[in-house]
mmCIF file of C-alpha atoms in Angstrom:
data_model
loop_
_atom_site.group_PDB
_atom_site.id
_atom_site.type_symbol
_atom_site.label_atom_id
_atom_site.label_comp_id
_atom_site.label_asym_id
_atom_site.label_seq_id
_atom_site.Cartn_x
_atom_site.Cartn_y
_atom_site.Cartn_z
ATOM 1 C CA UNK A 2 -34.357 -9.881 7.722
ATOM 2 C CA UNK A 3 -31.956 -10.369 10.483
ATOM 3 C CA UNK A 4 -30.549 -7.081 11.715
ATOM 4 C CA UNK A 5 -27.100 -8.293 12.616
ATOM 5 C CA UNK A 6 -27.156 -9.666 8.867
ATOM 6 C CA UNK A 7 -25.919 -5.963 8.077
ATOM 7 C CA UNK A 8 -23.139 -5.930 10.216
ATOM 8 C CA UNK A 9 -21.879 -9.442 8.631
ATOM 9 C CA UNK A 10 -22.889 -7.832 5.001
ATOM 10 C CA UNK A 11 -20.420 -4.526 5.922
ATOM 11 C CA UNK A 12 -17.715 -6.361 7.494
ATOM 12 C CA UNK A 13 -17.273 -9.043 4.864
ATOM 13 C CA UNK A 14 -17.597 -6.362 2.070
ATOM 14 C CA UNK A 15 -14.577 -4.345 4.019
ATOM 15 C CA UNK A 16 -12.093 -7.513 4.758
ATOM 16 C CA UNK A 17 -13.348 -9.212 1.106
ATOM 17 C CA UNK A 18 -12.284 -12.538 2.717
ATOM 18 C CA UNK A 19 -14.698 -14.806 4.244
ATOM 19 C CA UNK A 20 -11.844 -16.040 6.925
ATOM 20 C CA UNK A 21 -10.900 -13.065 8.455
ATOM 21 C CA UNK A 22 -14.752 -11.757 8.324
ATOM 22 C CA UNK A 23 -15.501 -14.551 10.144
ATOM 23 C CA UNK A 24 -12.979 -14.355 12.800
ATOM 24 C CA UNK A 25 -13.706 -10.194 13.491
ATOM 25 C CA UNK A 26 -17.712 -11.826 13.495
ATOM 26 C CA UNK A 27 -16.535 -14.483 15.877
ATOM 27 C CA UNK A 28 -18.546 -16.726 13.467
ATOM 28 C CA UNK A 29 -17.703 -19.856 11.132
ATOM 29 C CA UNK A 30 -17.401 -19.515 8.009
ATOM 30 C CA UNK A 31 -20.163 -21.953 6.743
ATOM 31 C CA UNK A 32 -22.691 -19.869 8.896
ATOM 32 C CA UNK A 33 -21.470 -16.586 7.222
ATOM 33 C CA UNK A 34 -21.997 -18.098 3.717
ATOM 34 C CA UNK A 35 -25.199 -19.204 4.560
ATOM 35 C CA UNK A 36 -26.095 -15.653 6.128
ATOM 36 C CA UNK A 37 -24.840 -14.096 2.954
ATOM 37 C CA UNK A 38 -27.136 -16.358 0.788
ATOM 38 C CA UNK A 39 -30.204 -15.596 2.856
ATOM 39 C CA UNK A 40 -29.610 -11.560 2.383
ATOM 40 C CA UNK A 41 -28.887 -12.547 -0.886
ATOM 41 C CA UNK A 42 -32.232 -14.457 -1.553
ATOM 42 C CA UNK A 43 -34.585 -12.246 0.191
ATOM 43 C CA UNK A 44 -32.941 -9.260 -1.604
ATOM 44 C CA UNK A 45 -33.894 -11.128 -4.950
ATOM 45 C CA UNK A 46 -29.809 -9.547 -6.239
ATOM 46 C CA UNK A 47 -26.233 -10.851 -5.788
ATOM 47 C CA UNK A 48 -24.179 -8.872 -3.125
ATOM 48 C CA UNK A 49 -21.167 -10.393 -4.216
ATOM 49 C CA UNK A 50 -19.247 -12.287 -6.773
ATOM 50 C CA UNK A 51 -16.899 -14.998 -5.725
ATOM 51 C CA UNK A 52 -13.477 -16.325 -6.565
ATOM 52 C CA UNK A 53 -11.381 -18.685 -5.141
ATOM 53 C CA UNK A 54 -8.981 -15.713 -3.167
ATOM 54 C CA UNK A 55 -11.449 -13.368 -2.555
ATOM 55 C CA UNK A 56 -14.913 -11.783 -2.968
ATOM 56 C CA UNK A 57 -15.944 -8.610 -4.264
ATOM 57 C CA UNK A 58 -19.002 -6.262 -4.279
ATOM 58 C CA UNK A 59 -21.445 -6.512 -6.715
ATOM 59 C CA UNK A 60 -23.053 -3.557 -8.374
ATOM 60 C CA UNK A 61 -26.370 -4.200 -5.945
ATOM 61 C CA UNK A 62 -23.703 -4.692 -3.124
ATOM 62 C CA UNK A 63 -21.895 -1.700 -3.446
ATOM 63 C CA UNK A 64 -25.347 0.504 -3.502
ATOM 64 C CA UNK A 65 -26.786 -1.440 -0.566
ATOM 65 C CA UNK A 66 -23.160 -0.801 1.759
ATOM 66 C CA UNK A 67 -23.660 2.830 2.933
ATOM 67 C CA UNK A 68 -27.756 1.558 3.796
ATOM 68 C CA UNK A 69 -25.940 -1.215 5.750
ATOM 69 C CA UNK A 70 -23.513 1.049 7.687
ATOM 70 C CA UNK A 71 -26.345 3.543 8.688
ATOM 71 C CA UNK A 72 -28.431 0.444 10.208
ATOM 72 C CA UNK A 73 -25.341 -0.741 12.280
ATOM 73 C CA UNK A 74 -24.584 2.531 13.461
ATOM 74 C CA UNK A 75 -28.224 3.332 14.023
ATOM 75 C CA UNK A 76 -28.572 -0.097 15.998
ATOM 76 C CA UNK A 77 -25.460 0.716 17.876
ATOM 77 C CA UNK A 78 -26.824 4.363 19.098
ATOM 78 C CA UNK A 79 -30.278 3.063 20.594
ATOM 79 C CA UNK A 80 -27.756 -0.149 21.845
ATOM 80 C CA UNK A 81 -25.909 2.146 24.016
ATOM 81 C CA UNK A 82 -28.564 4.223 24.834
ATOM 82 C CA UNK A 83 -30.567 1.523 26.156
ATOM 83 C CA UNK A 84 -27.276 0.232 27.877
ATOM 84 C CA UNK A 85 -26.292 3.497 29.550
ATOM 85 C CA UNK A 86 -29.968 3.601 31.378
ATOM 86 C CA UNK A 87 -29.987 0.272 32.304
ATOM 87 C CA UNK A 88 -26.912 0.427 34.067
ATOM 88 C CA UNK A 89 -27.912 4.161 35.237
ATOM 89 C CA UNK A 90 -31.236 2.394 36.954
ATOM 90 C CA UNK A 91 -28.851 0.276 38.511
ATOM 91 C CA UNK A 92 -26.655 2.554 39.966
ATOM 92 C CA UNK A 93 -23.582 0.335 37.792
ATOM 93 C CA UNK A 94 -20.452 2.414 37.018
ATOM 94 C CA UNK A 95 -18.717 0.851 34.188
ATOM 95 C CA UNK A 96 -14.857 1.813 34.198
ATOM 96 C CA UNK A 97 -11.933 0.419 31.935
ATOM 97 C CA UNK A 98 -8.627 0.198 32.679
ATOM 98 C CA UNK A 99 -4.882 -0.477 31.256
ATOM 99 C CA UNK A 100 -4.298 -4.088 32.302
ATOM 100 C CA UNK A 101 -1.890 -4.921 35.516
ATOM 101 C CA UNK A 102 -3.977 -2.251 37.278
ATOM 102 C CA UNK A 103 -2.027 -3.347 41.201
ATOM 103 C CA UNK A 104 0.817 -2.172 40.466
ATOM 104 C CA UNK A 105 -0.792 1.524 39.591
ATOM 105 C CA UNK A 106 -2.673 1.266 42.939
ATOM 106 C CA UNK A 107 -5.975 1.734 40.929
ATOM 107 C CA UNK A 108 -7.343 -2.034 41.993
ATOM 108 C CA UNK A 109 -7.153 -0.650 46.168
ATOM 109 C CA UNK A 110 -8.426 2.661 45.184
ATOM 110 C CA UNK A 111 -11.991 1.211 43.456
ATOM 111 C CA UNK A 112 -12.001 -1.088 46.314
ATOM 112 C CA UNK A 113 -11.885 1.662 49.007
ATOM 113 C CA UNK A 114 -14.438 3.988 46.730
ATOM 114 C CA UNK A 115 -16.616 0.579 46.974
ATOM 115 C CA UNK A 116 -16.509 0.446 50.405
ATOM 116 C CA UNK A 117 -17.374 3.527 50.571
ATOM 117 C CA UNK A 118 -20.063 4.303 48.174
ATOM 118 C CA UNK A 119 -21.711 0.725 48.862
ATOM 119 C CA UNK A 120 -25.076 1.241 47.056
ATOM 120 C CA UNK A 121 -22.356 2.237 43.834
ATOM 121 C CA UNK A 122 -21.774 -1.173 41.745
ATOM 122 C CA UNK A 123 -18.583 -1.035 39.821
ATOM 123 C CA UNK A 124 -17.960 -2.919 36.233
ATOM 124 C CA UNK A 125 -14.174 -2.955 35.478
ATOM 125 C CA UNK A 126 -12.271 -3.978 31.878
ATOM 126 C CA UNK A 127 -9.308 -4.229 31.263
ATOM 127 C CA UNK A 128 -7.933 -3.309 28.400
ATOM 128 C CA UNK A 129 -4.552 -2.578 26.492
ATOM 129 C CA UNK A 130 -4.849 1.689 26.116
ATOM 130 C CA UNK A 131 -5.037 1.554 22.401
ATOM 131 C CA UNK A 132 -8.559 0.031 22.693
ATOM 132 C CA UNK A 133 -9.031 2.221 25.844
ATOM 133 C CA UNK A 134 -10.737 5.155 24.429
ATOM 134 C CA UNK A 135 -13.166 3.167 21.943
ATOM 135 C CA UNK A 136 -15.193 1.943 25.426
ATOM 136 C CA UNK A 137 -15.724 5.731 26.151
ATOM 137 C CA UNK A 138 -16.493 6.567 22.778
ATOM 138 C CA UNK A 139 -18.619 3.517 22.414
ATOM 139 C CA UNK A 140 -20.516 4.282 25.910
ATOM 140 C CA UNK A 141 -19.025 1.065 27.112
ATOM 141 C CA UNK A 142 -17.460 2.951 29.701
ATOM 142 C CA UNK A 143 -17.941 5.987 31.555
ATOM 143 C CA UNK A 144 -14.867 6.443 32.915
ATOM 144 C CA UNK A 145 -11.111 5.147 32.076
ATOM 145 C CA UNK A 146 -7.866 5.141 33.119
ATOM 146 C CA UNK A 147 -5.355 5.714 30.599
ATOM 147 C CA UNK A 148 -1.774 5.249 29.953
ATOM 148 C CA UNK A 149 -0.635 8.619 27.534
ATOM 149 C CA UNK A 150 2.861 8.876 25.836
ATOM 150 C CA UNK A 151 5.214 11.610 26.070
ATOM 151 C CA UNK A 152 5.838 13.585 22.661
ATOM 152 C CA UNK A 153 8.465 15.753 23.866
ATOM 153 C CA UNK A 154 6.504 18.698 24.074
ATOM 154 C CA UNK A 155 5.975 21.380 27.174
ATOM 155 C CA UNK A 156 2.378 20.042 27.471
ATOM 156 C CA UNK A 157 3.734 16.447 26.455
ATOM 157 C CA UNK A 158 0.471 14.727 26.817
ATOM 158 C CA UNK A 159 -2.183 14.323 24.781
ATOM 159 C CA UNK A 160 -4.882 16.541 25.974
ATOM 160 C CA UNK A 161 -6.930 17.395 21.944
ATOM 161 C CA UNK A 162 -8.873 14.540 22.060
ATOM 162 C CA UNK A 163 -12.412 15.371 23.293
ATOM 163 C CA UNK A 164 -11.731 13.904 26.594
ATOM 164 C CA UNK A 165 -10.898 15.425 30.045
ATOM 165 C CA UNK A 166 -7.732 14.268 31.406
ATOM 166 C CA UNK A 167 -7.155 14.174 35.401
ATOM 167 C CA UNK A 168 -3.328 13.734 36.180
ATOM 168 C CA UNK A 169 -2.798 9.957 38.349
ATOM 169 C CA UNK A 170 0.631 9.162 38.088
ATOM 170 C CA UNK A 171 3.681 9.155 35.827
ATOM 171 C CA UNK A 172 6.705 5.980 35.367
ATOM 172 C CA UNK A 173 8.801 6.100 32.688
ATOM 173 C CA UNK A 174 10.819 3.012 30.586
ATOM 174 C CA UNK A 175 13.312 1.046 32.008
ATOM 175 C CA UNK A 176 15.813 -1.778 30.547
ATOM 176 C CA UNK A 177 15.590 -5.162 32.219
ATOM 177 C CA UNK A 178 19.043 -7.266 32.017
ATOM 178 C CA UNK A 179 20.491 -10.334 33.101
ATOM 179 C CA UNK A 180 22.011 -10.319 36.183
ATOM 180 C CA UNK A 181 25.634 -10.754 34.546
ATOM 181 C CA UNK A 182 25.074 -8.511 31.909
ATOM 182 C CA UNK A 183 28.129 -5.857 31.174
ATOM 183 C CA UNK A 184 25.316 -3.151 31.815
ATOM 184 C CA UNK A 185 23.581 -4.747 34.514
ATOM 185 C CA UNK A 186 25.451 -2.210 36.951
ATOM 186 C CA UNK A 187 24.710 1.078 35.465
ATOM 187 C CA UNK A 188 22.877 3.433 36.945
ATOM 188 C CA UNK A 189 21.546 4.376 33.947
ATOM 189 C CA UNK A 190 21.749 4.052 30.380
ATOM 190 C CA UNK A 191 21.286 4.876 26.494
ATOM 191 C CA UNK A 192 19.202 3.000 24.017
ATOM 192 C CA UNK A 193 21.286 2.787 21.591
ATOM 193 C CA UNK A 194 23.800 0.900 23.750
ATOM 194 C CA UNK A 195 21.500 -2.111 23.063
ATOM 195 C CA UNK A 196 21.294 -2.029 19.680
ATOM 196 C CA UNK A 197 23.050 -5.500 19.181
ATOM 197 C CA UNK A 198 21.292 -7.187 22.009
ATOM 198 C CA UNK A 199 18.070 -9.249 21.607
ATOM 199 C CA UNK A 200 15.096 -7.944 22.934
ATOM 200 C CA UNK A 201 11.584 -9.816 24.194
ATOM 201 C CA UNK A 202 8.958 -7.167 24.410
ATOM 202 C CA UNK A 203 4.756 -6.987 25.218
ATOM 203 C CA UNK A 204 2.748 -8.296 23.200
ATOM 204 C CA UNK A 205 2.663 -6.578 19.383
ATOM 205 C CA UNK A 206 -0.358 -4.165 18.688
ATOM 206 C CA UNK A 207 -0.393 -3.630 22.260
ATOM 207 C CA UNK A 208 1.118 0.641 23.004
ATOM 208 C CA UNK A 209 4.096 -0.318 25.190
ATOM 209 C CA UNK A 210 5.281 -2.733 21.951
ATOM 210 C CA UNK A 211 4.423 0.400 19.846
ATOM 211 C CA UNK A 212 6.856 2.748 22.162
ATOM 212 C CA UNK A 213 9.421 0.533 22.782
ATOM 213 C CA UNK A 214 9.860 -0.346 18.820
ATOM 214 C CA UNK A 215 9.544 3.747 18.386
ATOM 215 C CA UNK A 216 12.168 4.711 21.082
ATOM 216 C CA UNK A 217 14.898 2.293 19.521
ATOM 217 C CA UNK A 218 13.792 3.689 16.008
ATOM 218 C CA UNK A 219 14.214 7.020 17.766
ATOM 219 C CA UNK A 220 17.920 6.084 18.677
ATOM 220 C CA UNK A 221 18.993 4.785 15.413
ATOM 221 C CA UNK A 222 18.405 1.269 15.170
ATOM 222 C CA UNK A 223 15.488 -1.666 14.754
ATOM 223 C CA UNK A 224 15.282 -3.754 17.574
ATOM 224 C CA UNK A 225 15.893 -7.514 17.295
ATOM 225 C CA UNK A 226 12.460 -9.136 18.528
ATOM 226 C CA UNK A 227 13.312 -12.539 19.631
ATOM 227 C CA UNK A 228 9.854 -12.981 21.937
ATOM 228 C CA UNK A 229 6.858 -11.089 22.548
ATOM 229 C CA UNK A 230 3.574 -12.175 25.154
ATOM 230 C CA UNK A 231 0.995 -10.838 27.270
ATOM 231 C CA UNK A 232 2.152 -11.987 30.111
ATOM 232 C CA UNK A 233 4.558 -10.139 32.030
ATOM 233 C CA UNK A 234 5.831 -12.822 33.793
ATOM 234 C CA UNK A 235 7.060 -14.242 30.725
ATOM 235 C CA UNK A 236 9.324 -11.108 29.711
ATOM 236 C CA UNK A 237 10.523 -11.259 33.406
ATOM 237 C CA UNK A 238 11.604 -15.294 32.868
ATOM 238 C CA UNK A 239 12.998 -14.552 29.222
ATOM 239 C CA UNK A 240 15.348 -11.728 30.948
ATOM 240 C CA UNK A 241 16.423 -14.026 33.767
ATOM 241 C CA UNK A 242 16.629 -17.310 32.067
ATOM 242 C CA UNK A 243 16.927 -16.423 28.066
ATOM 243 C CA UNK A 244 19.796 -14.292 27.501
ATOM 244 C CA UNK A 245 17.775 -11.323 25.868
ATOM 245 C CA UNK A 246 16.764 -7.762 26.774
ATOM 246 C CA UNK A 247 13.751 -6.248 27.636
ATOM 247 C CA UNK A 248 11.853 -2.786 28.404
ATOM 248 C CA UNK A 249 9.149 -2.290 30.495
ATOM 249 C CA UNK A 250 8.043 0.971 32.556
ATOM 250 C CA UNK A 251 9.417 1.083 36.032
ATOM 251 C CA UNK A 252 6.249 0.593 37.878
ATOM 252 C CA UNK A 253 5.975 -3.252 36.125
ATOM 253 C CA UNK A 254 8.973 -3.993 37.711
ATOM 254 C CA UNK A 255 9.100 -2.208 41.039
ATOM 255 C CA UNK A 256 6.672 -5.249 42.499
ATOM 256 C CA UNK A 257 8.614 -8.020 40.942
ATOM 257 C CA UNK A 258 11.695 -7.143 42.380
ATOM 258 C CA UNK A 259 10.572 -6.304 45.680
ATOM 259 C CA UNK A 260 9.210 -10.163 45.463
ATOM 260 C CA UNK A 261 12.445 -11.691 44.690
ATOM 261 C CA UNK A 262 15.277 -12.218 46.614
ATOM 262 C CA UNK A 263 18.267 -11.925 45.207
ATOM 263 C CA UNK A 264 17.349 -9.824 42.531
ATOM 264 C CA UNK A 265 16.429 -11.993 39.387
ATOM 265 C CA UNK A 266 17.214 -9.813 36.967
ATOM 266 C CA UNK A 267 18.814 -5.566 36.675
ATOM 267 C CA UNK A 268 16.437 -2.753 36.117
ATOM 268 C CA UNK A 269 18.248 0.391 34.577
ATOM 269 C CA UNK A 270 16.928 3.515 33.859
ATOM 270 C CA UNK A 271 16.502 4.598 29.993
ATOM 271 C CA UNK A 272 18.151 8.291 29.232
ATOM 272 C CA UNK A 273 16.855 10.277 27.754
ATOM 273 C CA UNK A 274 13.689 9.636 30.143
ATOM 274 C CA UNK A 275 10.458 7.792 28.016
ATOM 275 C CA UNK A 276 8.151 8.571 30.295
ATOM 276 C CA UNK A 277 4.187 7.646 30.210
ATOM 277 C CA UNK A 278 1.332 9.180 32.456
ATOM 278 C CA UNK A 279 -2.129 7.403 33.680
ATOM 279 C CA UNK A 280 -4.826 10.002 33.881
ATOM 280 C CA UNK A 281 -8.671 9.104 34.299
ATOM 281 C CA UNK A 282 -10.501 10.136 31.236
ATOM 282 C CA UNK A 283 -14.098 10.876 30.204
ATOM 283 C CA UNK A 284 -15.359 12.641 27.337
ATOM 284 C CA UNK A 285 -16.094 16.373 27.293
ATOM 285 C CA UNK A 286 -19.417 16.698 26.673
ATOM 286 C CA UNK A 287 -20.806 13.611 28.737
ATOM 287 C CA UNK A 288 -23.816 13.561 30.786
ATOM 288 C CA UNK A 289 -22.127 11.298 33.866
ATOM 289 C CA UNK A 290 -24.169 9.341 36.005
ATOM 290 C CA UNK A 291 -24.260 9.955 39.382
ATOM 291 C CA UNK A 292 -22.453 6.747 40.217
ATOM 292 C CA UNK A 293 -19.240 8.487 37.865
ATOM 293 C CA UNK A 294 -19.924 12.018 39.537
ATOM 294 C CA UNK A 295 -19.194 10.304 42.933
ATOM 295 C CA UNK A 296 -15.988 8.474 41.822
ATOM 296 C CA UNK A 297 -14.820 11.654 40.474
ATOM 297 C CA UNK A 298 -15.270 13.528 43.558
ATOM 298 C CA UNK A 299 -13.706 10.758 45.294
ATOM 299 C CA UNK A 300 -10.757 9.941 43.184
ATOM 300 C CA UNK A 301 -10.288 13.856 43.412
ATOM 301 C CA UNK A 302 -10.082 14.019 47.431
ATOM 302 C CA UNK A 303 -7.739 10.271 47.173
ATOM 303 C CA UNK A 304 -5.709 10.391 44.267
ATOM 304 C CA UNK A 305 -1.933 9.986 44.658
ATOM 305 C CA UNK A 306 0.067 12.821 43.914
ATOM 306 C CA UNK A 307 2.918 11.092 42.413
#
């Protein structure tokens, strides 16, 4: 039987719809039926029974689940192994990163460790921090750069999490306005003086979409979400041309501004501060490569102290 049969068995039994098994699989849903039916048949015992909403396990599916899980995760432990000495006989250095990495300074700094570490070959993904961690806990990555949240605290930072943290840099959340906005003059500003204004925000799922919705929630209102994207040049052109409100952290903005002339929007400051930080992570226990002992040692020596 078909090994990755297993991992289509698992995920259909946990989403009990063939549609949105198929989209996780990134197959159709004809060619999931049909692997279904194969297991099915060689198995000589139904795995599932069928209605027109939904499916559902089957006694014989049911027992046969936890076998299924323990292949997938047994076939995703000698994956990554296999991966991690591939790329270690390669000298590759995989390293993920929260997206828009420029304006962080992170895209010069692997280019200047590149230059200088030449027989080093660097793999970068990007990737919104939410998924971040995943890559090092899947072995995808060795080494990440993270965006963390402030919770208020002395150590505000999330530091419990198996990984090491190295301090990069910190921005925090501004509020992006139209130009003739009543507020666009401020030097700085509440939240909750924009509780009847209409905001466009990142993407949802993404974390900045996560602590935006939290901070107004946080200051006593839900925030009208007229527009949400990936793109960041889309918030910019829904603040300048749409009549809405946006947040982003300072360091999005910084490089748009210094690009436009005049100014096509306000940035003001958010008070009390929101502030994130970007620290490189890897987990605790890892055996790094040589290739991630040398970035280490070099981001170390280079890093900005900001």
């Amino acid at each position: 039987m078909n090994i990755n049969y297993f991992k289509e068995f698992a995920t259909l039994a946990e989403t009990r719809n063939y549609w949105e098994a198929s989209e996780r699989l990134f197959l159709s849903q004809s060619t999931l039926s049909k692997h279904i039916q194969s297991m099915e048949s060689e198995l000589g015992v139904p795995l599932f029974t069928r209605t027109t909403r939904k499916v559902e396990l089957t006694e014989y599916g049911s027992a046969l689940l936890p076998y299924a899980q323990s292949i997938m995760r047994l076939q995703f432990d000698y994956s990554a192994m296999l991966l991690q000495k591939k790329n270690r006989s390669k000298n590759l250095l995989s390293i993920g990163s929260i997206p828009v990495m420029a304006q962080y300074g992170i895209t010069p700094l692997l280019l200047d460790f590149q230059n200088s570490c030449p027989d080093c070959k660097l793999k970068v993904t990007e990737e919104d921090p939410k998924n971040l961690k995943q890559l090092l806990f899947d072995q995808t990555c060795e080494l990440i750069f993270l965006r963390e949240s402030c919770h208020g605290t002395d150590d505000p930072f999330e530091t419990d999490d198996g990984l090491v943290h190295i301090p990069y840099l910190t921005d925090y959340l501004v509020a992006l306005l139209p130009t003739g906005h009543p507020l666009a003059g401020q030097p700085e500003l509440s939240l909750r003086s924009l509780m009847e204004e209409k905001f466009c925000f990142l993407k949802e799922s993404s974390m900045l979409y996560d602590l935006c919705r939290s901070a107004c929630q946080a200051a006593g209102f839900i925030p009208d979400i007229v527009f949400d994207s990936h793109r960041l040049d889309s918030i910019f052109d829904m603040v300048t041309y749409g009549n809405c409100v946006a947040m982003l952290m300072n360091r999005h903005v910084e490089s748009r501004l210094c690009s436009a002339s005049p100014a096509p929007f306000a940035d003001v400051k958010i008070v009390p501060a929101i502030s994130t930080q970007i620290s490189l992570c890897y987990q605790k226990n890892a055996l790094l490569s040589r290739s991630a002992q040398q970035f280490l040692s070099y981001f170390e020596a280079n890093r900005k102290c900001l």
